[in-house]
Amino acid sequence: MKLWAGRTGGDVDERLSAINNSIGFDSRMVKQDITGSIAHARMLGKQGIIDEADAAAIVAGLKGILADIESGALEIDMSCEDIHTFVEATLTERIGDAGKRLHTARSRNDQVALDIRMYLADEIDRLVGLAKDLAAAFCDVAEQHLETVMPGYTHLQRAQPITLAHWLMAYAQMLLRDIERLSDCKKRTLILPLGSGALAGTTYPLDREFVAEQLGFGGISLNSLDGVSDRDFALELLSCLSILMMHLSRFSEEICLWCSWEFKFVTLADSFSTGSSIMPQKKNPDITELVRGKTGRVYGDLMTLLTAMKALPLAYNKDMQEDKEALFDAIDTADLSLSVLTPMLRTATFHPANMKKAAARGFINATDCADYMVKKGVPFRDAYKVVGQLVKYCIDRELTLDELPIAEYRQFSLVFDEDVYQAIDLLTCVNQRSLPGGPAPEAVRATIEKTRANMEN
Ligand code: ARG
């Protein structure tokens, strides 16, 4: 029998239940459902909408249900329609008639909107914690590699010298923005929809501000139609998680590349690598391939909800029940990805010697060679041309700019002197880029400090 058996008998075809029931996934929100109901019952009692004694019985009953679920003494009945039905039915079973008063001045439409907002706010806190852990790992590893020179790339071609620390801190900045976006989205998530009723508010003298305060919400919704039908906050979270996953995926792609023999910039710990069932020599970066692969799921979750919402007339429509599986999947995926990347990064071994070797080839100090000429008075565009010719000359002779004898330099321009070797030394090139945000060790150290301070707020 259904909670809503009234106009219809409530005896439904099992195939209706198969498509209609949501307890299989919304049971995750049991704690939020109960906590929300406790605040609602307290307010009903305070306002004299139900007896204080009934309110107290409801609050005690709900606390008991939560405690029993947490201890394992009570199992959620998966044959119920949804988590709201289960909690209300269990309460009435336990405390009798008072339990039937809990749903006064409330609809499942504003109830589910409340539950999902509370659930997401809790998950945002957890995800922010995990993102901070990963950002802290980037800072800690970077601190050990302030002078580890490597090539920076554009078009996946060696471009200019940077350090491993600088590369790591780029990802830390992305995570800082992800954290900021998540925290910002939480503000709009914690707007209380309860009191919107089914769609048109309610005739009872509710104290919505009191409920908001009890539940730690920053404010109340100002339109009941919007209160029950707004899922912007959920879409915002899915957008935040899509961007976060895009960052993790870019990092993962680079780690996959770096694990190859072609790069060999990094070796992952055995405990964070996999093997092949046939090729005995293989050590594969499955973690980063999976994070890269799972990113598509989260984009899909965002598309699922955007599409579900796009043509819904006001106010609540059952299509909106589809929000939860998409949200839970995105949250689980981001959680898993962040949780595994942090220890993987902390246990990885980077190979400075291989990075240095890669940095030595590819003429990544060519810009600095041109800048050397500029410092000696040559206009940049002319210097650029000369160094271009120098590079071609070196390629033909299989030399690097560092190996080219000074006499041959001087065939191209008489501004070249012995001090050119110092000027184009890779460490010099990095050290000279000491502006805020640059790769020079002191600049990266400042970025690490600012990043750490930023995460303490
Ligand atoms: N399980 C529903 C959901 O997730 C709860 C709200 C049901 N409301 C209704 N009028 N049938 O959206």
Coordinates of C-alpha atoms and ligand atoms in Angstrom, one line a residue:
M1 CA 0.0 0.0 0.0
K2 CA 1.2 3.5 -0.8
L3 CA 1.6 6.5 1.3
W4 CA -0.5 8.4 -1.2
A5 CA -3.3 5.8 -1.5
G6 CA -6.3 8.1 -1.7
R7 CA -7.8 8.9 -5.0
T8 CA -6.1 5.8 -6.4
G9 CA -6.2 2.6 -4.5
G10 CA -2.4 2.5 -4.2
D11 CA -2.2 -1.1 -5.3
V12 CA 0.2 -0.7 -8.1
D13 CA 1.6 -2.9 -10.9
E14 CA 5.1 -4.1 -10.0
R15 CA 6.3 -2.5 -13.3
L16 CA 5.2 0.9 -12.1
S17 CA 7.2 0.3 -8.9
A18 CA 10.2 -0.7 -10.9
I19 CA 10.3 2.7 -12.7
N20 CA 8.8 4.8 -10.0
N21 CA 10.7 3.7 -6.8
S22 CA 13.7 5.7 -5.9
I23 CA 14.7 4.1 -2.6
G24 CA 17.4 2.1 -4.4
F25 CA 19.4 5.3 -4.6
D26 CA 17.8 7.9 -2.4
S27 CA 18.3 5.9 0.7
R28 CA 21.7 7.6 0.7
M29 CA 19.9 10.7 2.0
V30 CA 18.5 9.0 5.1
K31 CA 20.5 11.1 7.5
Q32 CA 19.5 14.3 5.8
D33 CA 15.9 13.2 5.5
I34 CA 15.7 12.6 9.3
T35 CA 17.6 15.7 10.3
G36 CA 15.3 17.8 8.0
S37 CA 12.2 16.2 9.5
I38 CA 13.5 16.8 13.1
A39 CA 13.8 20.6 12.3
H40 CA 10.4 20.6 10.6
A41 CA 8.7 18.9 13.6
R42 CA 10.4 21.2 16.1
M43 CA 9.1 24.2 14.2
L44 CA 5.5 22.7 13.9
G45 CA 5.6 22.3 17.7
K46 CA 7.0 25.7 18.4
Q47 CA 4.4 27.3 16.1
G48 CA 1.5 25.4 17.8
I49 CA 0.7 23.7 14.5
I50 CA 1.0 20.4 16.3
D51 CA 1.1 19.7 20.0
E52 CA 4.5 20.2 21.7
A53 CA 4.1 16.6 23.1
D54 CA 3.6 15.2 19.6
A55 CA 6.5 17.2 18.3
A56 CA 8.7 15.9 21.1
A57 CA 7.6 12.3 20.4
I58 CA 8.4 12.8 16.7
V59 CA 11.8 14.2 17.4
A60 CA 12.6 11.4 19.8
G61 CA 11.3 8.8 17.4
L62 CA 13.3 10.2 14.5
K63 CA 16.5 10.2 16.6
G64 CA 15.8 6.6 17.5
I65 CA 15.4 5.6 13.8
L66 CA 18.6 7.4 12.9
A67 CA 20.6 5.8 15.7
D68 CA 19.2 2.3 14.8
I69 CA 20.1 2.7 11.2
E70 CA 23.6 3.9 12.1
S71 CA 24.1 1.0 14.5
G72 CA 22.7 -1.5 12.1
A73 CA 19.7 -2.4 14.3
L74 CA 17.3 -1.1 11.7
E75 CA 17.6 -2.0 8.0
I76 CA 16.1 0.2 5.3
D77 CA 13.2 -1.6 3.7
M78 CA 14.0 -1.5 0.0
S79 CA 10.5 -2.3 -1.0
C80 CA 9.4 1.2 0.0
E81 CA 8.8 3.8 -2.7
D82 CA 11.4 6.2 -1.5
I83 CA 13.4 7.2 1.6
H84 CA 10.8 9.7 2.7
T85 CA 8.1 7.0 2.7
F86 CA 10.3 4.6 4.7
V87 CA 11.2 7.1 7.4
E88 CA 7.6 8.3 7.8
A89 CA 6.2 4.7 7.9
T90 CA 8.8 3.5 10.4
L91 CA 8.1 6.5 12.6
T92 CA 4.4 5.9 12.6
E93 CA 5.0 2.2 13.3
R94 CA 7.1 3.1 16.3
I95 CA 5.2 6.1 17.9
G96 CA 1.7 5.7 16.5
D97 CA -0.6 8.6 15.6
A98 CA 1.9 11.4 16.4
G99 CA 4.0 10.0 13.5
K100 CA 1.2 10.8 11.1
R101 CA 1.4 14.5 12.0
L102 CA 5.0 14.9 10.8
H103 CA 4.0 15.6 7.2
T104 CA 1.7 18.5 8.2
A105 CA 2.4 21.5 6.0
R106 CA 4.9 19.7 3.9
S107 CA 5.0 17.9 0.5
R108 CA 7.6 15.4 -0.7
N109 CA 8.3 18.0 -3.3
D110 CA 9.8 20.5 -0.9
Q111 CA 11.1 17.7 1.3
V112 CA 13.2 16.1 -1.4
A113 CA 14.5 19.5 -2.5
L114 CA 15.6 20.0 1.1
D115 CA 17.2 16.6 1.5
I116 CA 19.2 16.9 -1.7
R117 CA 20.4 20.3 -0.8
M118 CA 21.6 19.1 2.6
Y119 CA 23.2 16.0 1.1
L120 CA 25.1 18.0 -1.5
A121 CA 26.3 20.6 1.1
D122 CA 27.8 17.7 3.1
E123 CA 29.4 16.1 0.1
I124 CA 30.8 19.5 -1.0
D125 CA 32.6 19.7 2.3
R126 CA 34.0 16.2 1.9
L127 CA 35.1 16.8 -1.7
V128 CA 36.8 20.1 -0.8
G129 CA 38.7 18.2 1.9
L130 CA 39.9 15.7 -0.7
A131 CA 40.8 18.4 -3.2
K132 CA 42.8 20.1 -0.4
D133 CA 44.7 16.9 0.3
L134 CA 45.7 16.6 -3.4
A135 CA 46.7 20.3 -3.6
A136 CA 48.8 19.8 -0.4
A137 CA 50.5 16.8 -2.1
F138 CA 51.3 19.0 -5.1
C139 CA 52.8 21.6 -2.8
D140 CA 54.9 19.1 -0.8
V141 CA 56.3 17.3 -3.9
A142 CA 56.9 20.7 -5.6
E143 CA 59.0 21.8 -2.6
Q144 CA 61.4 18.9 -3.3
H145 CA 61.8 19.8 -7.0
L146 CA 62.3 23.6 -7.0
E147 CA 65.5 23.2 -9.1
T148 CA 64.6 20.1 -11.1
V149 CA 64.8 21.5 -14.6
M150 CA 62.6 20.0 -17.3
P151 CA 61.2 21.1 -20.7
G152 CA 58.0 23.0 -20.7
Y153 CA 55.9 22.2 -23.8
T154 CA 53.6 23.9 -26.2
H155 CA 52.0 21.8 -29.0
L156 CA 53.7 18.9 -27.1
Q157 CA 57.0 20.2 -28.5
R158 CA 59.8 21.2 -26.2
A159 CA 59.4 25.0 -25.7
Q160 CA 61.2 26.6 -22.8
P161 CA 62.8 25.4 -19.6
I162 CA 60.7 25.2 -16.5
T163 CA 61.0 23.1 -13.3
L164 CA 59.1 20.1 -12.1
A165 CA 57.9 22.2 -9.1
H166 CA 56.5 24.8 -11.5
W167 CA 54.6 22.1 -13.4
L168 CA 53.2 20.6 -10.2
M169 CA 52.1 24.0 -8.9
A170 CA 50.1 24.6 -12.1
Y171 CA 47.8 21.8 -11.1
A172 CA 47.6 23.1 -7.5
Q173 CA 46.3 26.4 -8.9
M174 CA 43.6 24.5 -10.8
L175 CA 42.6 22.7 -7.6
L176 CA 42.4 26.0 -5.7
R177 CA 39.9 27.3 -8.2
D178 CA 38.0 24.1 -8.0
I179 CA 37.8 24.5 -4.3
E180 CA 36.6 28.1 -4.6
R181 CA 34.0 27.1 -7.1
L182 CA 32.7 24.3 -4.9
S183 CA 32.5 26.6 -1.9
D184 CA 30.7 29.2 -3.8
C185 CA 28.2 26.7 -5.1
K186 CA 27.6 25.6 -1.5
K187 CA 26.2 29.1 -0.7
R188 CA 23.4 28.7 -3.3
T189 CA 22.8 25.1 -2.2
L190 CA 22.1 26.1 1.4
I191 CA 18.9 28.0 0.5
L192 CA 15.9 26.5 2.3
P193 CA 13.1 25.3 0.1
L194 CA 11.0 23.8 2.9
G195 CA 7.7 25.8 3.2
S196 CA 7.2 25.7 -0.6
G197 CA 4.8 22.8 0.0
A198 CA 3.8 20.9 -3.2
L199 CA 4.1 24.1 -5.2
A200 CA 2.0 26.9 -3.8
G201 CA 3.3 27.2 -0.2
T202 CA 1.0 26.4 2.7
T203 CA -1.7 28.0 4.8
Y204 CA 0.0 27.0 8.1
P205 CA 1.9 29.7 9.9
L206 CA 5.4 28.1 9.4
D207 CA 8.6 29.7 10.7
R208 CA 10.8 29.1 7.8
E209 CA 13.7 31.2 9.1
F210 CA 13.7 29.0 12.3
V211 CA 14.1 25.9 10.2
A212 CA 16.8 27.5 8.1
E213 CA 18.7 28.5 11.1
Q214 CA 18.4 25.0 12.7
L215 CA 19.8 23.3 9.6
G216 CA 22.6 25.8 9.0
F217 CA 21.0 27.3 5.8
G218 CA 22.0 30.8 4.8
G219 CA 18.5 31.8 3.7
I220 CA 15.1 30.8 2.5
S221 CA 13.8 30.5 -1.1
L222 CA 11.5 33.4 -2.0
N223 CA 9.1 31.7 -4.4
S224 CA 7.4 28.4 -3.8
L225 CA 7.3 27.4 -7.4
D226 CA 11.0 28.0 -7.7
G227 CA 11.6 26.4 -4.3
V228 CA 10.4 23.0 -5.5
S229 CA 11.6 23.1 -9.0
D230 CA 15.0 24.7 -8.8
R231 CA 17.9 22.3 -9.5
D232 CA 20.4 25.0 -10.5
F233 CA 22.5 24.2 -7.4
A234 CA 22.8 20.6 -8.5
L235 CA 23.7 21.6 -12.0
E236 CA 26.3 24.0 -10.6
L237 CA 27.8 21.1 -8.6
L238 CA 27.9 18.9 -11.7
S239 CA 29.6 21.8 -13.6
C240 CA 32.1 22.2 -10.8
L241 CA 32.8 18.5 -10.8
S242 CA 33.1 18.4 -14.6
I243 CA 35.8 21.1 -14.5
L244 CA 37.5 19.4 -11.6
M245 CA 37.6 16.1 -13.5
M246 CA 38.9 17.9 -16.6
H247 CA 41.8 19.1 -14.5
L248 CA 42.4 15.7 -13.0
S249 CA 42.2 14.2 -16.5
R250 CA 44.8 16.6 -17.9
F251 CA 47.1 15.7 -15.1
S252 CA 46.4 12.0 -15.7
E253 CA 47.2 12.3 -19.4
E254 CA 50.6 13.8 -18.6
I255 CA 51.4 11.1 -16.1
C256 CA 50.4 8.5 -18.6
L257 CA 52.8 10.1 -21.1
W258 CA 55.5 10.5 -18.5
C259 CA 55.4 6.8 -17.5
S260 CA 56.2 5.8 -21.1
W261 CA 59.8 4.8 -22.1
E262 CA 59.6 7.7 -24.6
F263 CA 59.5 10.1 -21.6
K264 CA 60.4 8.2 -18.5
F265 CA 60.0 11.3 -16.3
V266 CA 58.2 9.3 -13.6
T267 CA 57.8 5.9 -12.2
L268 CA 54.7 5.1 -10.2
A269 CA 55.0 3.0 -7.0
D270 CA 54.3 -0.7 -7.6
S271 CA 51.3 -0.5 -5.3
F272 CA 49.8 2.1 -7.6
S273 CA 50.6 0.4 -10.9
T274 CA 49.2 -2.6 -12.7
G275 CA 50.7 -5.3 -14.9
S276 CA 49.7 -7.2 -18.1
S277 CA 48.4 -10.7 -18.1
I278 CA 50.6 -11.6 -21.1
M279 CA 53.5 -9.1 -21.3
P280 CA 55.8 -9.8 -18.4
Q281 CA 57.7 -6.5 -18.8
K282 CA 54.6 -4.3 -18.4
K283 CA 53.9 -1.8 -15.7
N284 CA 50.9 0.2 -16.6
P285 CA 49.4 3.5 -15.2
D286 CA 45.9 2.2 -15.0
I287 CA 44.9 4.7 -12.3
T288 CA 45.5 7.8 -14.5
E289 CA 44.0 6.1 -17.5
L290 CA 40.8 5.4 -15.5
V291 CA 40.6 9.0 -14.1
R292 CA 41.0 10.2 -17.7
G293 CA 38.3 7.7 -18.8
K294 CA 35.9 8.4 -15.9
T295 CA 35.9 12.2 -16.6
G296 CA 33.5 11.4 -19.4
R297 CA 31.0 9.9 -16.9
V298 CA 30.9 13.2 -15.0
Y299 CA 30.3 15.2 -18.2
G300 CA 27.6 12.7 -19.0
D301 CA 26.0 13.3 -15.5
L302 CA 25.9 17.0 -16.2
M303 CA 24.3 16.4 -19.6
T304 CA 21.8 14.1 -18.0
L305 CA 20.5 16.7 -15.6
L306 CA 20.7 19.6 -18.0
T307 CA 18.6 17.5 -20.5
A308 CA 16.2 16.4 -17.8
M309 CA 15.5 20.0 -16.7
K310 CA 15.4 21.8 -20.1
A311 CA 11.7 21.4 -20.9
L312 CA 10.1 21.0 -17.5
P313 CA 7.1 23.2 -17.0
L314 CA 6.8 24.7 -13.4
A315 CA 6.8 23.3 -10.9
Y316 CA 7.8 19.8 -9.7
N317 CA 7.8 17.0 -12.3
K318 CA 8.9 13.4 -11.7
D319 CA 11.6 13.8 -14.2
M320 CA 13.5 15.6 -11.4
Q321 CA 13.9 12.3 -9.6
E322 CA 16.6 11.6 -12.2
D323 CA 18.8 14.2 -10.6
K324 CA 20.0 11.9 -7.9
E325 CA 21.7 9.1 -9.7
A326 CA 23.6 11.6 -11.9
L327 CA 24.7 13.6 -8.8
F328 CA 25.7 10.5 -6.8
D329 CA 27.7 9.1 -9.7
A330 CA 29.5 12.3 -10.3
I331 CA 30.3 12.7 -6.6
D332 CA 31.5 9.1 -6.3
T333 CA 33.7 9.5 -9.4
A334 CA 35.3 12.7 -8.2
D335 CA 35.7 11.2 -4.7
L336 CA 37.4 8.1 -6.0
S337 CA 39.6 10.0 -8.4
L338 CA 40.8 12.6 -5.8
S339 CA 41.3 9.8 -3.2
V340 CA 43.6 7.7 -5.4
L341 CA 45.6 10.4 -7.1
T342 CA 46.9 11.9 -3.8
P343 CA 48.7 8.8 -2.6
M344 CA 49.7 7.9 -6.2
L345 CA 51.4 11.3 -6.5
R346 CA 53.0 11.1 -3.0
T347 CA 54.6 7.7 -3.7
A348 CA 55.7 8.4 -7.3
T349 CA 59.4 8.7 -8.2
F350 CA 60.3 11.5 -10.6
H351 CA 63.5 11.3 -12.7
P352 CA 65.3 14.6 -12.7
A353 CA 68.2 13.1 -14.8
N354 CA 65.8 12.2 -17.6
M355 CA 64.1 15.5 -17.4
K356 CA 67.5 17.2 -17.7
K357 CA 68.4 15.1 -20.7
A358 CA 65.1 16.0 -22.4
A359 CA 65.7 19.6 -21.5
A360 CA 69.2 19.6 -23.1
R361 CA 67.8 18.6 -26.5
G362 CA 65.2 20.6 -28.3
F363 CA 66.8 24.1 -28.1
I364 CA 64.5 25.2 -25.3
N365 CA 67.1 27.9 -24.5
A366 CA 66.7 29.5 -27.9
T367 CA 64.5 32.3 -26.5
D368 CA 67.1 33.1 -23.9
C369 CA 69.8 33.1 -26.6
A370 CA 67.8 35.8 -28.5
D371 CA 67.3 37.7 -25.2
Y372 CA 71.1 37.6 -24.7
M373 CA 71.5 39.4 -28.0
V374 CA 68.8 41.9 -27.1
K375 CA 70.7 42.7 -23.9
K376 CA 73.7 43.5 -26.2
G377 CA 71.6 46.0 -28.1
V378 CA 70.2 43.9 -31.0
P379 CA 66.5 44.5 -31.8
F380 CA 64.5 41.4 -30.7
R381 CA 63.1 40.6 -34.2
D382 CA 66.7 40.6 -35.6
A383 CA 68.0 38.5 -32.7
Y384 CA 65.1 36.1 -33.3
K385 CA 66.2 35.6 -36.9
V386 CA 69.8 35.1 -36.1
V387 CA 69.0 32.5 -33.4
G388 CA 66.7 30.7 -35.8
Q389 CA 69.6 30.4 -38.3
L390 CA 71.9 29.3 -35.4
V391 CA 69.4 26.5 -34.5
K392 CA 69.2 25.3 -38.0
Y393 CA 73.0 25.3 -38.2
C394 CA 73.2 23.3 -35.0
I395 CA 70.5 20.8 -36.1
D396 CA 72.5 20.1 -39.3
R397 CA 75.6 19.4 -37.2
E398 CA 73.8 17.6 -34.4
L399 CA 75.0 20.1 -31.8
T400 CA 73.2 21.9 -29.0
L401 CA 73.5 25.7 -28.5
D402 CA 75.6 24.9 -25.5
E403 CA 78.0 22.8 -27.5
L404 CA 78.5 25.2 -30.4
P405 CA 82.0 26.8 -30.3
I406 CA 82.2 30.6 -29.8
A407 CA 84.0 31.1 -33.1
E408 CA 81.0 29.6 -34.9
Y409 CA 78.6 31.8 -32.9
R410 CA 80.6 34.8 -34.1
Q411 CA 80.1 33.8 -37.7
F412 CA 76.4 34.7 -37.1
S413 CA 76.9 37.8 -35.0
L414 CA 79.8 39.6 -33.4
V415 CA 77.8 40.3 -30.2
F416 CA 78.3 36.7 -29.1
D417 CA 81.0 36.3 -26.4
E418 CA 82.1 33.6 -24.0
D419 CA 79.4 34.8 -21.6
V420 CA 76.7 33.4 -23.9
Y421 CA 77.2 29.9 -22.4
Q422 CA 76.3 31.2 -18.9
A423 CA 73.3 33.1 -20.4
I424 CA 71.8 30.0 -22.0
D425 CA 72.6 27.6 -19.2
L426 CA 69.2 26.0 -18.4
L427 CA 69.4 26.8 -14.8
T428 CA 70.1 30.5 -15.7
C429 CA 67.1 30.5 -18.0
V430 CA 64.9 29.3 -15.2
N431 CA 66.4 31.5 -12.5
Q432 CA 65.9 34.6 -14.7
R433 CA 62.2 34.0 -14.9
S434 CA 61.6 35.2 -11.4
L435 CA 58.5 37.3 -11.9
P436 CA 55.6 36.3 -9.7
G437 CA 54.1 33.2 -11.3
G438 CA 57.3 32.3 -13.1
P439 CA 59.3 29.1 -12.8
A440 CA 62.4 30.5 -10.9
P441 CA 62.8 28.6 -7.6
E442 CA 62.1 31.7 -5.4
A443 CA 58.9 32.5 -7.4
V444 CA 57.6 28.9 -7.1
R445 CA 58.4 28.9 -3.4
A446 CA 56.3 32.0 -3.0
T447 CA 53.5 30.3 -5.0
I448 CA 53.7 27.3 -2.7
E449 CA 53.4 29.5 0.4
K450 CA 50.5 31.4 -1.0
T451 CA 48.7 28.2 -2.1
R452 CA 49.1 26.7 1.4
A453 CA 47.9 29.9 3.1
N454 CA 44.9 30.0 0.7
M455 CA 43.9 26.4 1.7
E456 CA 43.8 27.3 5.4
N457 CA 40.9 29.7 4.8
Ligands
ARG1 N1 11.4 10.5 -5.1 C1 10.9 11.8 -5.4 C2 12.1 12.6 -6.1 O1 13.2 12.2 -5.9 C3 10.4 12.5 -4.3 C4 9.3 13.5 -4.6 C5 8.1 12.8 -5.0 N2 7.0 13.8 -5.1 C6 5.9 13.4 -5.8 N3 5.0 14.3 -5.8 N4 5.7 12.3 -6.3 O2 11.9 13.6 -6.7

